[in-house]
Structures are given as C-alpha cells and as structure tokens.
C-alpha cells in the first residue's frame, strides 16, 4: 500500500476551492442531485455562476399572477429534460388558463396542475415561503424536532434522538413507532414523506402519535432550528475506521469529511455509511468520490439534447487507497448513489446493504419572479458503466437486510457484515506480506 499524502487544514481551503472550480468547469449543468425537498443551487464560497444561471437572480422582479404562470410555462417548455414534455402538447396549458388567472393562488394552482402533467415528482413550483425554507438547508439549517427515523418491517421507528433537541425535551425515545404526524398516517413505505411532515416552519407545533409498549401516546413538539453536522466518524476497532455522511446538503461537508479522514489516518480500512442519506449538493458527491479515486469517471450528465459531460477523478497526491466498504439502503439516493456507483463501477469499494432509492435525474432550481422558485428536471445522469439507475437503484455487491429482530436487539447486521469483510481483507494482506 502506497503512502497517503493527506491534505492538512492549512491547505484545505485551497483544496476545496480547487475541486469546486474543476467541477464548475467540467459541465454547464451546475445543478444539485437530491430527492424531494433537498434541491438547492450551490452558493458556497467562491462560487461563480455559469452563463446558464444568469437568469436565476430575479428576486426583485414582480409580475401579475397570469404573467408568472406564462413565464413558468415558457421556462418548462424550453428547459425540461424531456423535449416531448411527457408526450403532450404543452401549448394546451397556456390556452386552458388564458385570462382565467386572477390571483396569486390561481397562479400557484395552475402552475402545479401543469407541472403534475409531467409525471415527475422532482419538478415542482415553490411558493415564497417554500422557497425561503428550501434555501436555508444549504447552510445545514433544518427546522424540525431532532429525530432520525428508519423504516423497519414497513413501520417507521425513531432510530435516535438528538440530545437537547425538542424531541428529546418532549420525551421521544429511540424505538418509538410513529403512527401519525399531524393527523397524517405514515408508513415505512414512504419514509421521505414522513420526514417532510416532521419538518416545518420555525416555532410551529408538530403532533406526533407514537406506539410505545403497546400504548398510543401523543407528543406535541415545537419545531426549532436543528444545526446539522453532516459527517460523523469513529474507530470501531483498532484497525477499521467508520465515517457516516448523513447528508450532502451542507457547504461544510467537504471540510467535515477531510477532518474525519484525518482523525482516522492511522486505521487500515474504512467503512463509509451512506444509509438514510437522501442526497444534497452535486459537487459534494464528486468531492467525496474523488477522495477515493485516482482516475476514472465519477458520473456522466446527459442533457435535453442528448449530449453529455463526464466528471472524472483528478490525478492528485492526496488519495485514500485503503480497503473500503460502502453501506447503503433504500433511502440512499441521488448524491449518495453518485458516490456509491462511482466506487462500485471503478471497483474501488464493495457495496453492502439493500438496493438504493433510484434517482438518476438532475434538477436545477430557478429563482422566479415574486420571490418564488422552480425545481425543474433538466438532465439525467449515468453511472461510470453507463447505467441509468433512475427508478431502478443500485444493487449492492452483498444484499443484507436489517430485520425487526436486528432492530430490537440493536444489532446492525449490515455494519457487522462490512466489518467482517474488511477484517478478512486485512488478514489476507498480513499473510501476503509475510
């Protein structure tokens, strides 16, 4: 194993900026990869928008409701990744709502109805409040109650409670089964929807109905700002390091990731945990994948015209080249899938867990008139092996389920399997050296 040259913190800012500039220069699609509400334009330090993004800065522009509809209609017609717009005559929407939109609410209804016809869950219009709320998460600000939830046997359970968070103060505990959120029944088949129910505006109240020891309990919890550290790390035995990336949404994720790698520099192998990570900033995914690859393609983006741009690993001095296993599950989506597929297809890591979510399309967020916004699918992406994973997901090298029995016994069978793989790999290396 060759010596690893680690970037120190003195040079970290230059390292981060250099990688961001490389990513910006590779392709015109400066977009975010994520799922549901986690779609944002990157606004990290030293970010320079491409010419395609010049029209994004319209916050001061105010239009009459019908004109807002027309502008949205035109933008979708010209920029949506499917030029057939789900095999429909797009002009029909303009004709249908002609002279019928009088109020802001009318415009929102018309735009959302029009977007629904695309049959694309990732393209959505954002009201002023929704747009403001969405943009806070780029700084890792989420208004919620401070719980991590997981799907177990079709039920949603609290996996952990952040110490000192509102959920902690309200008495929610790990293992509680969530039945309803604000009166809405939830199930493990739609974990992301449940997460969205929990999030909301600052200081608002969320009512959570739980089942604990066969008793139904209702907890009313006041939402607060939850400051998120997106990267966690520890040494799980003397030789194996563990890094969990909970989200790629924060502009601080690259710094936190380098910090975690430095803390584990004396370990001989690594487990990278992307379970439950629904995505985030595109450049963060490329950054993380790049730290494990010295060459090869990371991801390829295909635009409306069928033309694509490849994001390749940099040939660099700093690289983590020790044995690596990546953990994934059904909630690992978007940016998590970019990292997983890059490492799998380049045969850099083994993937353990369950099939990933399957989000292989790219959104760009447009800042629209009247302080509103539009998340619009503008491209799709392919893995290094040329696979389109959208609605399919990534199959792990080793499919390992966490059962209800595992959960109740606090047994992480996926983590244990990954650890065994690395322990055996290290044993083989030791024997080979002798």
Coordinates of C-alpha atoms in Angstrom, one line a residue:
X1 CA 0.0 0.0 0.0
X2 CA 1.5 3.3 -1.0
X3 CA 1.9 6.2 1.3
X4 CA -1.0 8.6 1.5
X5 CA -0.4 12.3 1.4
X6 CA -3.1 13.9 3.5
X7 CA -4.2 17.5 2.9
X8 CA -3.7 19.5 6.1
X9 CA -6.0 22.2 7.3
X10 CA -3.7 25.0 6.2
X11 CA -4.3 24.0 2.6
X12 CA -7.8 22.8 3.0
X13 CA -9.4 25.9 1.7
X14 CA -7.3 25.8 -1.5
X15 CA -8.1 22.1 -1.9
X16 CA -11.8 22.7 -1.6
X17 CA -11.9 25.7 -3.9
X18 CA -9.8 23.9 -6.5
X19 CA -12.1 20.9 -6.6
X20 CA -15.2 23.2 -6.8
X21 CA -13.6 25.1 -9.7
X22 CA -12.8 21.9 -11.5
X23 CA -16.4 20.7 -11.1
X24 CA -17.8 24.0 -12.4
X25 CA -15.5 23.9 -15.4
X26 CA -16.4 20.4 -16.4
X27 CA -20.1 20.9 -17.4
X28 CA -22.7 23.6 -17.8
X29 CA -25.1 21.7 -15.6
X30 CA -24.3 23.3 -12.2
X31 CA -27.1 21.5 -10.5
X32 CA -27.9 19.7 -7.3
X33 CA -28.7 16.0 -7.0
X34 CA -31.2 15.1 -4.4
X35 CA -34.7 14.0 -3.6
X36 CA -37.9 15.6 -2.6
X37 CA -37.3 18.9 -0.8
X38 CA -33.5 18.8 -0.8
X39 CA -32.9 20.7 -4.1
X40 CA -30.7 23.8 -4.0
X41 CA -28.4 25.9 -6.0
X42 CA -24.9 25.8 -4.7
X43 CA -23.9 29.1 -3.1
X44 CA -20.6 28.0 -1.5
X45 CA -17.6 30.4 -1.1
X46 CA -16.1 31.5 -4.4
X47 CA -19.0 30.1 -6.4
X48 CA -19.2 31.7 -9.9
X49 CA -22.4 31.0 -11.8
X50 CA -22.2 29.8 -15.4
X51 CA -23.9 31.8 -18.2
X52 CA -26.8 29.4 -18.0
X53 CA -27.5 30.6 -14.4
X54 CA -27.6 34.3 -15.1
X55 CA -31.4 34.3 -15.3
X56 CA -31.6 32.9 -11.8
X57 CA -31.4 36.2 -10.0
X58 CA -34.9 37.6 -10.3
X59 CA -35.8 38.0 -6.7
X60 CA -36.7 41.7 -7.1
X61 CA -38.9 41.1 -10.2
X62 CA -42.7 41.2 -9.5
X63 CA -45.3 40.0 -12.0
X64 CA -49.0 39.8 -12.2
X65 CA -50.3 36.3 -11.5
X66 CA -51.1 35.4 -15.1
X67 CA -47.6 36.6 -16.2
X68 CA -46.0 34.5 -13.6
X69 CA -47.8 31.5 -15.0
X70 CA -46.7 32.3 -18.5
X71 CA -43.1 32.7 -17.6
X72 CA -43.1 29.4 -15.8
X73 CA -44.8 27.8 -18.8
X74 CA -42.1 29.1 -21.2
X75 CA -39.3 28.1 -18.9
X76 CA -40.5 24.5 -18.6
X77 CA -41.1 24.3 -22.4
X78 CA -37.5 25.4 -23.2
X79 CA -35.6 23.7 -20.4
X80 CA -37.3 20.5 -19.3
X81 CA -35.1 17.5 -20.0
X82 CA -37.8 15.6 -22.0
X83 CA -38.4 17.8 -25.0
X84 CA -41.7 15.9 -25.6
X85 CA -42.9 17.0 -22.1
X86 CA -44.3 13.6 -21.3
X87 CA -45.8 13.2 -24.8
X88 CA -48.2 16.1 -24.6
X89 CA -49.0 19.3 -26.4
X90 CA -47.6 21.9 -24.0
X91 CA -49.5 24.7 -25.6
X92 CA -52.7 23.3 -24.3
X93 CA -51.9 24.6 -20.8
X94 CA -51.4 28.2 -22.0
X95 CA -54.7 28.0 -23.8
X96 CA -56.5 26.4 -20.9
X97 CA -55.6 29.1 -18.4
X98 CA -55.8 32.1 -20.8
X99 CA -57.5 35.0 -18.9
X100 CA -58.5 32.7 -16.0
X101 CA -55.7 33.5 -13.6
X102 CA -56.6 36.5 -11.3
X103 CA -54.9 35.9 -8.0
X104 CA -51.6 34.5 -6.7
X105 CA -53.4 31.4 -5.5
X106 CA -54.9 30.9 -9.0
X107 CA -51.3 31.1 -10.4
X108 CA -50.0 28.5 -7.9
X109 CA -52.8 26.1 -8.7
X110 CA -52.4 26.5 -12.4
X111 CA -48.6 26.0 -12.3
X112 CA -48.8 23.0 -10.0
X113 CA -51.5 21.4 -12.2
X114 CA -49.4 22.0 -15.3
X115 CA -46.3 20.5 -13.6
X116 CA -48.2 17.5 -12.4
X117 CA -48.9 16.6 -16.0
X118 CA -45.1 15.9 -16.5
X119 CA -45.5 12.9 -14.0
X120 CA -42.2 14.0 -12.5
X121 CA -42.1 14.2 -8.7
X122 CA -38.9 16.2 -8.7
X123 CA -40.2 19.2 -10.8
X124 CA -42.2 21.4 -8.5
X125 CA -43.1 25.1 -8.0
X126 CA -42.2 26.7 -4.7
X127 CA -44.2 29.5 -3.1
X128 CA -42.3 32.3 -1.4
X129 CA -42.4 30.5 2.0
X130 CA -41.4 27.2 0.5
X131 CA -38.5 28.8 -1.5
X132 CA -37.2 30.6 1.6
X133 CA -37.4 27.4 3.7
X134 CA -35.6 25.4 1.0
X135 CA -32.7 27.8 0.8
X136 CA -31.9 27.5 4.5
X137 CA -30.7 23.9 4.2
X138 CA -27.7 24.9 2.2
X139 CA -26.3 26.1 5.5
X140 CA -27.4 22.9 7.2
X141 CA -30.3 24.7 8.9
X142 CA -33.4 22.5 9.2
X143 CA -36.5 23.3 11.2
X144 CA -37.6 20.1 12.8
X145 CA -37.7 18.3 16.1
X146 CA -34.3 16.4 16.1
X147 CA -35.1 12.8 15.4
X148 CA -33.6 10.2 13.0
X149 CA -36.2 7.8 11.7
X150 CA -35.9 4.5 9.9
X151 CA -38.2 2.0 8.2
X152 CA -38.4 -1.4 9.9
X153 CA -40.7 -4.1 8.6
X154 CA -42.9 -1.5 6.9
X155 CA -43.2 0.7 10.1
X156 CA -41.5 3.9 10.9
X157 CA -39.5 4.0 14.1
X158 CA -37.3 6.5 15.8
X159 CA -33.7 5.4 15.4
X160 CA -32.2 8.1 17.5
X161 CA -33.0 11.4 19.2
X162 CA -30.6 14.3 19.1
X163 CA -29.6 15.2 22.7
X164 CA -31.1 18.6 23.7
X165 CA -33.3 18.8 20.7
X166 CA -37.1 19.4 21.0
X167 CA -37.9 15.7 20.6
X168 CA -35.6 14.9 23.5
X169 CA -37.3 17.5 25.7
X170 CA -40.7 16.1 24.7
X171 CA -39.7 12.6 25.7
X172 CA -39.5 10.8 22.4
X173 CA -37.2 7.8 22.6
X174 CA -35.3 5.5 20.2
X175 CA -37.5 2.6 19.3
X176 CA -40.8 4.6 19.4
X177 CA -43.0 3.6 16.5
X178 CA -44.5 6.6 14.7
X179 CA -48.2 6.1 13.7
X180 CA -49.3 9.6 12.7
X181 CA -47.8 13.1 12.2
X182 CA -50.2 16.0 12.4
X183 CA -53.0 13.5 11.9
X184 CA -51.4 12.0 8.7
X185 CA -50.9 8.3 8.9
X186 CA -47.4 7.3 7.9
X187 CA -45.8 4.0 6.9
X188 CA -42.3 2.7 6.3
X189 CA -43.0 2.6 2.5
X190 CA -42.8 6.4 2.4
X191 CA -40.1 7.4 4.8
X192 CA -39.3 10.6 3.0
X193 CA -42.9 11.8 3.2
X194 CA -42.8 11.2 6.9
X195 CA -39.6 13.2 7.2
X196 CA -41.3 16.1 5.3
X197 CA -44.2 16.0 7.7
X198 CA -41.9 16.4 10.6
X199 CA -40.1 19.4 9.1
X200 CA -41.8 22.8 9.1
X201 CA -41.6 26.4 10.0
X202 CA -39.6 27.7 13.0
X203 CA -41.5 27.5 16.3
X204 CA -44.6 25.7 14.8
X205 CA -46.0 22.7 16.6
X206 CA -45.9 19.2 15.2
X207 CA -48.2 16.5 16.7
X208 CA -46.6 13.0 16.7
X209 CA -48.6 9.9 17.6
X210 CA -46.4 7.1 18.7
X211 CA -46.8 3.5 19.9
X212 CA -44.6 2.5 22.9
X213 CA -45.0 -0.7 24.8
X214 CA -48.5 -1.2 23.2
X215 CA -49.6 2.2 24.3
X216 CA -50.6 5.0 22.0
X217 CA -49.0 8.3 23.1
X218 CA -49.4 11.8 21.5
X219 CA -46.5 14.2 21.8
X220 CA -46.7 17.8 20.8
X221 CA -43.3 19.1 19.9
X222 CA -42.3 22.7 18.9
X223 CA -40.0 22.8 15.9
X224 CA -36.7 24.5 16.3
X225 CA -33.6 25.1 14.2
X226 CA -31.6 21.8 14.1
X227 CA -28.0 22.5 13.3
X228 CA -26.7 19.5 11.5
X229 CA -23.2 18.1 11.4
X230 CA -23.3 16.1 8.2
X231 CA -20.2 13.9 8.9
X232 CA -19.6 11.6 11.9
X233 CA -16.6 9.4 12.5
X234 CA -15.2 6.9 14.9
X235 CA -12.8 4.0 15.2
X236 CA -14.9 0.8 15.5
X237 CA -11.9 -1.4 16.3
X238 CA -8.2 -0.8 16.3
X239 CA -7.8 -1.1 12.6
X240 CA -11.1 -0.1 11.0
X241 CA -12.4 3.5 10.7
X242 CA -16.1 4.4 10.3
X243 CA -17.4 7.6 8.6
X244 CA -21.1 8.3 8.2
X245 CA -22.3 11.1 5.9
X246 CA -25.9 11.9 6.9
X247 CA -26.4 14.4 4.0
X248 CA -24.5 16.0 1.2
X249 CA -26.5 19.2 1.5
X250 CA -24.1 21.3 3.6
X251 CA -21.4 23.5 2.1
X252 CA -19.3 22.4 5.0
X253 CA -19.5 18.7 4.1
X254 CA -16.1 18.6 2.3
X255 CA -14.4 20.2 5.3
X256 CA -16.1 17.8 7.7
X257 CA -15.2 14.9 5.5
X258 CA -11.5 15.8 5.4
X259 CA -11.5 16.3 9.1
X260 CA -13.0 12.8 9.6
X261 CA -10.4 11.2 7.3
X262 CA -7.6 12.9 9.2
X263 CA -8.9 11.6 12.5
X264 CA -8.8 8.1 11.1
X265 CA -5.5 8.3 9.3
X266 CA -4.0 5.6 11.5
X267 CA -6.6 3.0 10.7
X268 CA -6.0 0.4 8.0
X269 CA -9.5 0.2 6.4
X270 CA -12.7 2.2 6.2
X271 CA -16.5 1.8 6.3
X272 CA -18.4 4.7 4.6
X273 CA -22.0 4.8 5.7
X274 CA -24.5 6.4 3.3
X275 CA -27.6 4.8 4.7
X276 CA -30.5 7.2 5.0
X277 CA -28.6 9.8 3.1
X278 CA -31.2 11.2 0.6
X279 CA -28.7 13.4 -1.3
X280 CA -27.6 17.1 -1.4
X281 CA -25.1 19.1 -3.3
X282 CA -23.8 17.6 -6.5
X283 CA -20.2 18.9 -6.0
X284 CA -20.1 17.4 -2.6
X285 CA -20.7 13.9 -4.1
X286 CA -18.0 14.4 -6.6
X287 CA -15.6 15.7 -3.9
X288 CA -16.1 12.6 -1.8
X289 CA -15.8 10.1 -4.7
X290 CA -12.7 12.0 -5.8
X291 CA -11.0 11.4 -2.5
X292 CA -11.1 7.6 -3.1
X293 CA -10.3 7.6 -6.9
X294 CA -7.0 8.5 -8.6
X295 CA -8.5 8.1 -12.1
X296 CA -11.7 7.0 -13.8
X297 CA -15.1 8.5 -14.5
X298 CA -17.3 9.5 -11.5
X299 CA -20.5 10.4 -13.3
X300 CA -21.9 11.4 -16.7
X301 CA -24.7 14.0 -17.1
X302 CA -26.9 13.8 -20.2
X303 CA -28.9 16.9 -21.1
X304 CA -32.0 17.6 -23.1
X305 CA -30.2 17.4 -26.4
X306 CA -28.7 14.0 -25.6
X307 CA -25.2 15.4 -25.2
X308 CA -23.3 14.7 -22.0
X309 CA -20.4 15.8 -19.9
X310 CA -18.2 13.5 -17.8
X311 CA -17.0 14.2 -14.3
X312 CA -13.6 12.4 -13.9
X313 CA -11.5 11.8 -10.9
X314 CA -8.4 14.1 -10.6
X315 CA -4.9 12.7 -10.7
X316 CA -3.7 14.1 -7.3
X317 CA -1.3 13.5 -4.5
X318 CA -4.0 13.0 -1.8
X319 CA -6.0 9.8 -2.1
X320 CA -7.4 7.3 0.4
X321 CA -6.5 4.0 -1.1
X322 CA -7.0 1.6 1.8
X323 CA -9.7 -1.1 1.8
X324 CA -13.2 0.4 1.6
X325 CA -16.8 -0.8 2.1
X326 CA -19.8 1.4 1.5
X327 CA -23.2 0.9 3.3
X328 CA -26.4 1.8 1.5
X329 CA -30.1 1.3 1.9
X330 CA -33.4 2.2 0.2
X331 CA -33.2 5.8 1.3
X332 CA -29.7 6.3 -0.1
X333 CA -30.5 8.5 -3.1
X334 CA -29.1 11.0 -5.6
X335 CA -25.7 12.2 -4.4
X336 CA -25.3 9.0 -2.3
X337 CA -25.9 7.0 -5.5
X338 CA -23.4 9.0 -7.4
X339 CA -20.7 8.2 -4.8
X340 CA -21.8 4.5 -4.5
X341 CA -21.9 3.9 -8.2
X342 CA -18.6 5.6 -8.8
X343 CA -16.8 3.5 -6.2
X344 CA -18.6 0.3 -7.3
X345 CA -18.1 0.7 -11.1
X346 CA -14.5 1.6 -10.7
X347 CA -14.0 -1.5 -8.4
X348 CA -12.8 0.7 -5.6
X349 CA -15.2 -0.4 -3.0
X350 CA -17.7 -3.2 -2.1
X351 CA -21.3 -2.1 -1.6
X352 CA -23.2 -3.7 1.3
X353 CA -26.9 -3.2 2.3
X354 CA -30.1 -3.1 0.3
X355 CA -30.9 -1.6 -3.2
X356 CA -30.7 2.2 -3.2
X357 CA -33.6 4.5 -4.0
X358 CA -33.0 5.1 -7.7
X359 CA -32.9 8.8 -8.5
X360 CA -30.9 9.4 -11.7
X361 CA -32.2 12.8 -12.8
X362 CA -30.8 16.2 -12.3
X363 CA -32.6 19.3 -11.0
X364 CA -31.8 22.9 -11.4
X365 CA -33.5 25.4 -9.1
X366 CA -34.7 28.6 -10.8
X367 CA -35.3 31.8 -8.8
X368 CA -38.6 33.0 -10.2
X369 CA -40.4 36.4 -10.0
X370 CA -42.4 37.3 -6.9
X371 CA -39.8 35.6 -4.7
X372 CA -40.9 32.1 -5.8
X373 CA -38.9 29.3 -7.2
X374 CA -39.0 26.3 -9.5
X375 CA -37.2 23.0 -9.2
X376 CA -37.0 21.6 -12.7
X377 CA -35.5 18.4 -14.0
X378 CA -33.0 19.4 -16.7
X379 CA -30.9 16.3 -17.2
X380 CA -30.3 12.7 -16.3
X381 CA -27.1 11.0 -15.2
X382 CA -25.4 7.7 -15.9
X383 CA -23.1 5.7 -13.8
X384 CA -19.5 5.2 -15.0
X385 CA -20.6 1.8 -16.5
X386 CA -23.3 3.7 -18.5
X387 CA -26.2 2.6 -16.4
X388 CA -29.4 4.7 -15.9
X389 CA -30.4 4.0 -12.3
X390 CA -33.5 6.2 -12.3
X391 CA -36.4 4.3 -10.7
X392 CA -34.1 1.2 -10.5
X393 CA -31.5 1.9 -7.9
X394 CA -28.1 0.4 -7.4
X395 CA -27.8 -3.3 -6.4
X396 CA -25.2 -3.8 -3.6
X397 CA -22.4 -6.4 -4.0
X398 CA -23.8 -8.0 -0.9
X399 CA -27.5 -7.7 -0.1
X400 CA -28.0 -7.7 3.7
X401 CA -31.3 -6.8 5.3
X402 CA -31.8 -5.4 8.8
X403 CA -34.6 -7.4 10.3
X404 CA -37.1 -6.4 13.0
X405 CA -35.2 -8.8 15.3
X406 CA -31.9 -7.0 14.5
X407 CA -33.5 -3.6 15.3
X408 CA -35.0 -4.8 18.6
X409 CA -31.7 -6.3 19.6
X410 CA -29.7 -3.2 18.5
X411 CA -27.8 -5.4 16.1
X412 CA -26.5 -3.7 13.0
X413 CA -26.1 -6.7 10.7
X414 CA -25.0 -4.6 7.7
X415 CA -22.3 -2.8 9.7
X416 CA -21.1 -6.2 11.1
X417 CA -21.0 -7.7 7.7
X418 CA -18.9 -4.8 6.4
X419 CA -16.6 -5.1 9.3
X420 CA -16.1 -8.8 8.7
X421 CA -15.3 -8.2 5.0
X422 CA -12.6 -5.7 6.0
X423 CA -11.2 -7.9 8.8
X424 CA -10.8 -10.7 6.4
X425 CA -9.2 -8.4 3.8
X426 CA -6.7 -7.2 6.4
X427 CA -5.8 -10.7 7.4
X428 CA -5.2 -11.7 3.8
X429 CA -2.9 -8.6 3.4
X430 CA -1.0 -9.6 6.5
X431 CA -0.5 -13.1 5.3
X432 CA 0.6 -11.9 1.9
X433 CA 3.2 -9.6 3.4
X434 CA 4.7 -12.4 5.5

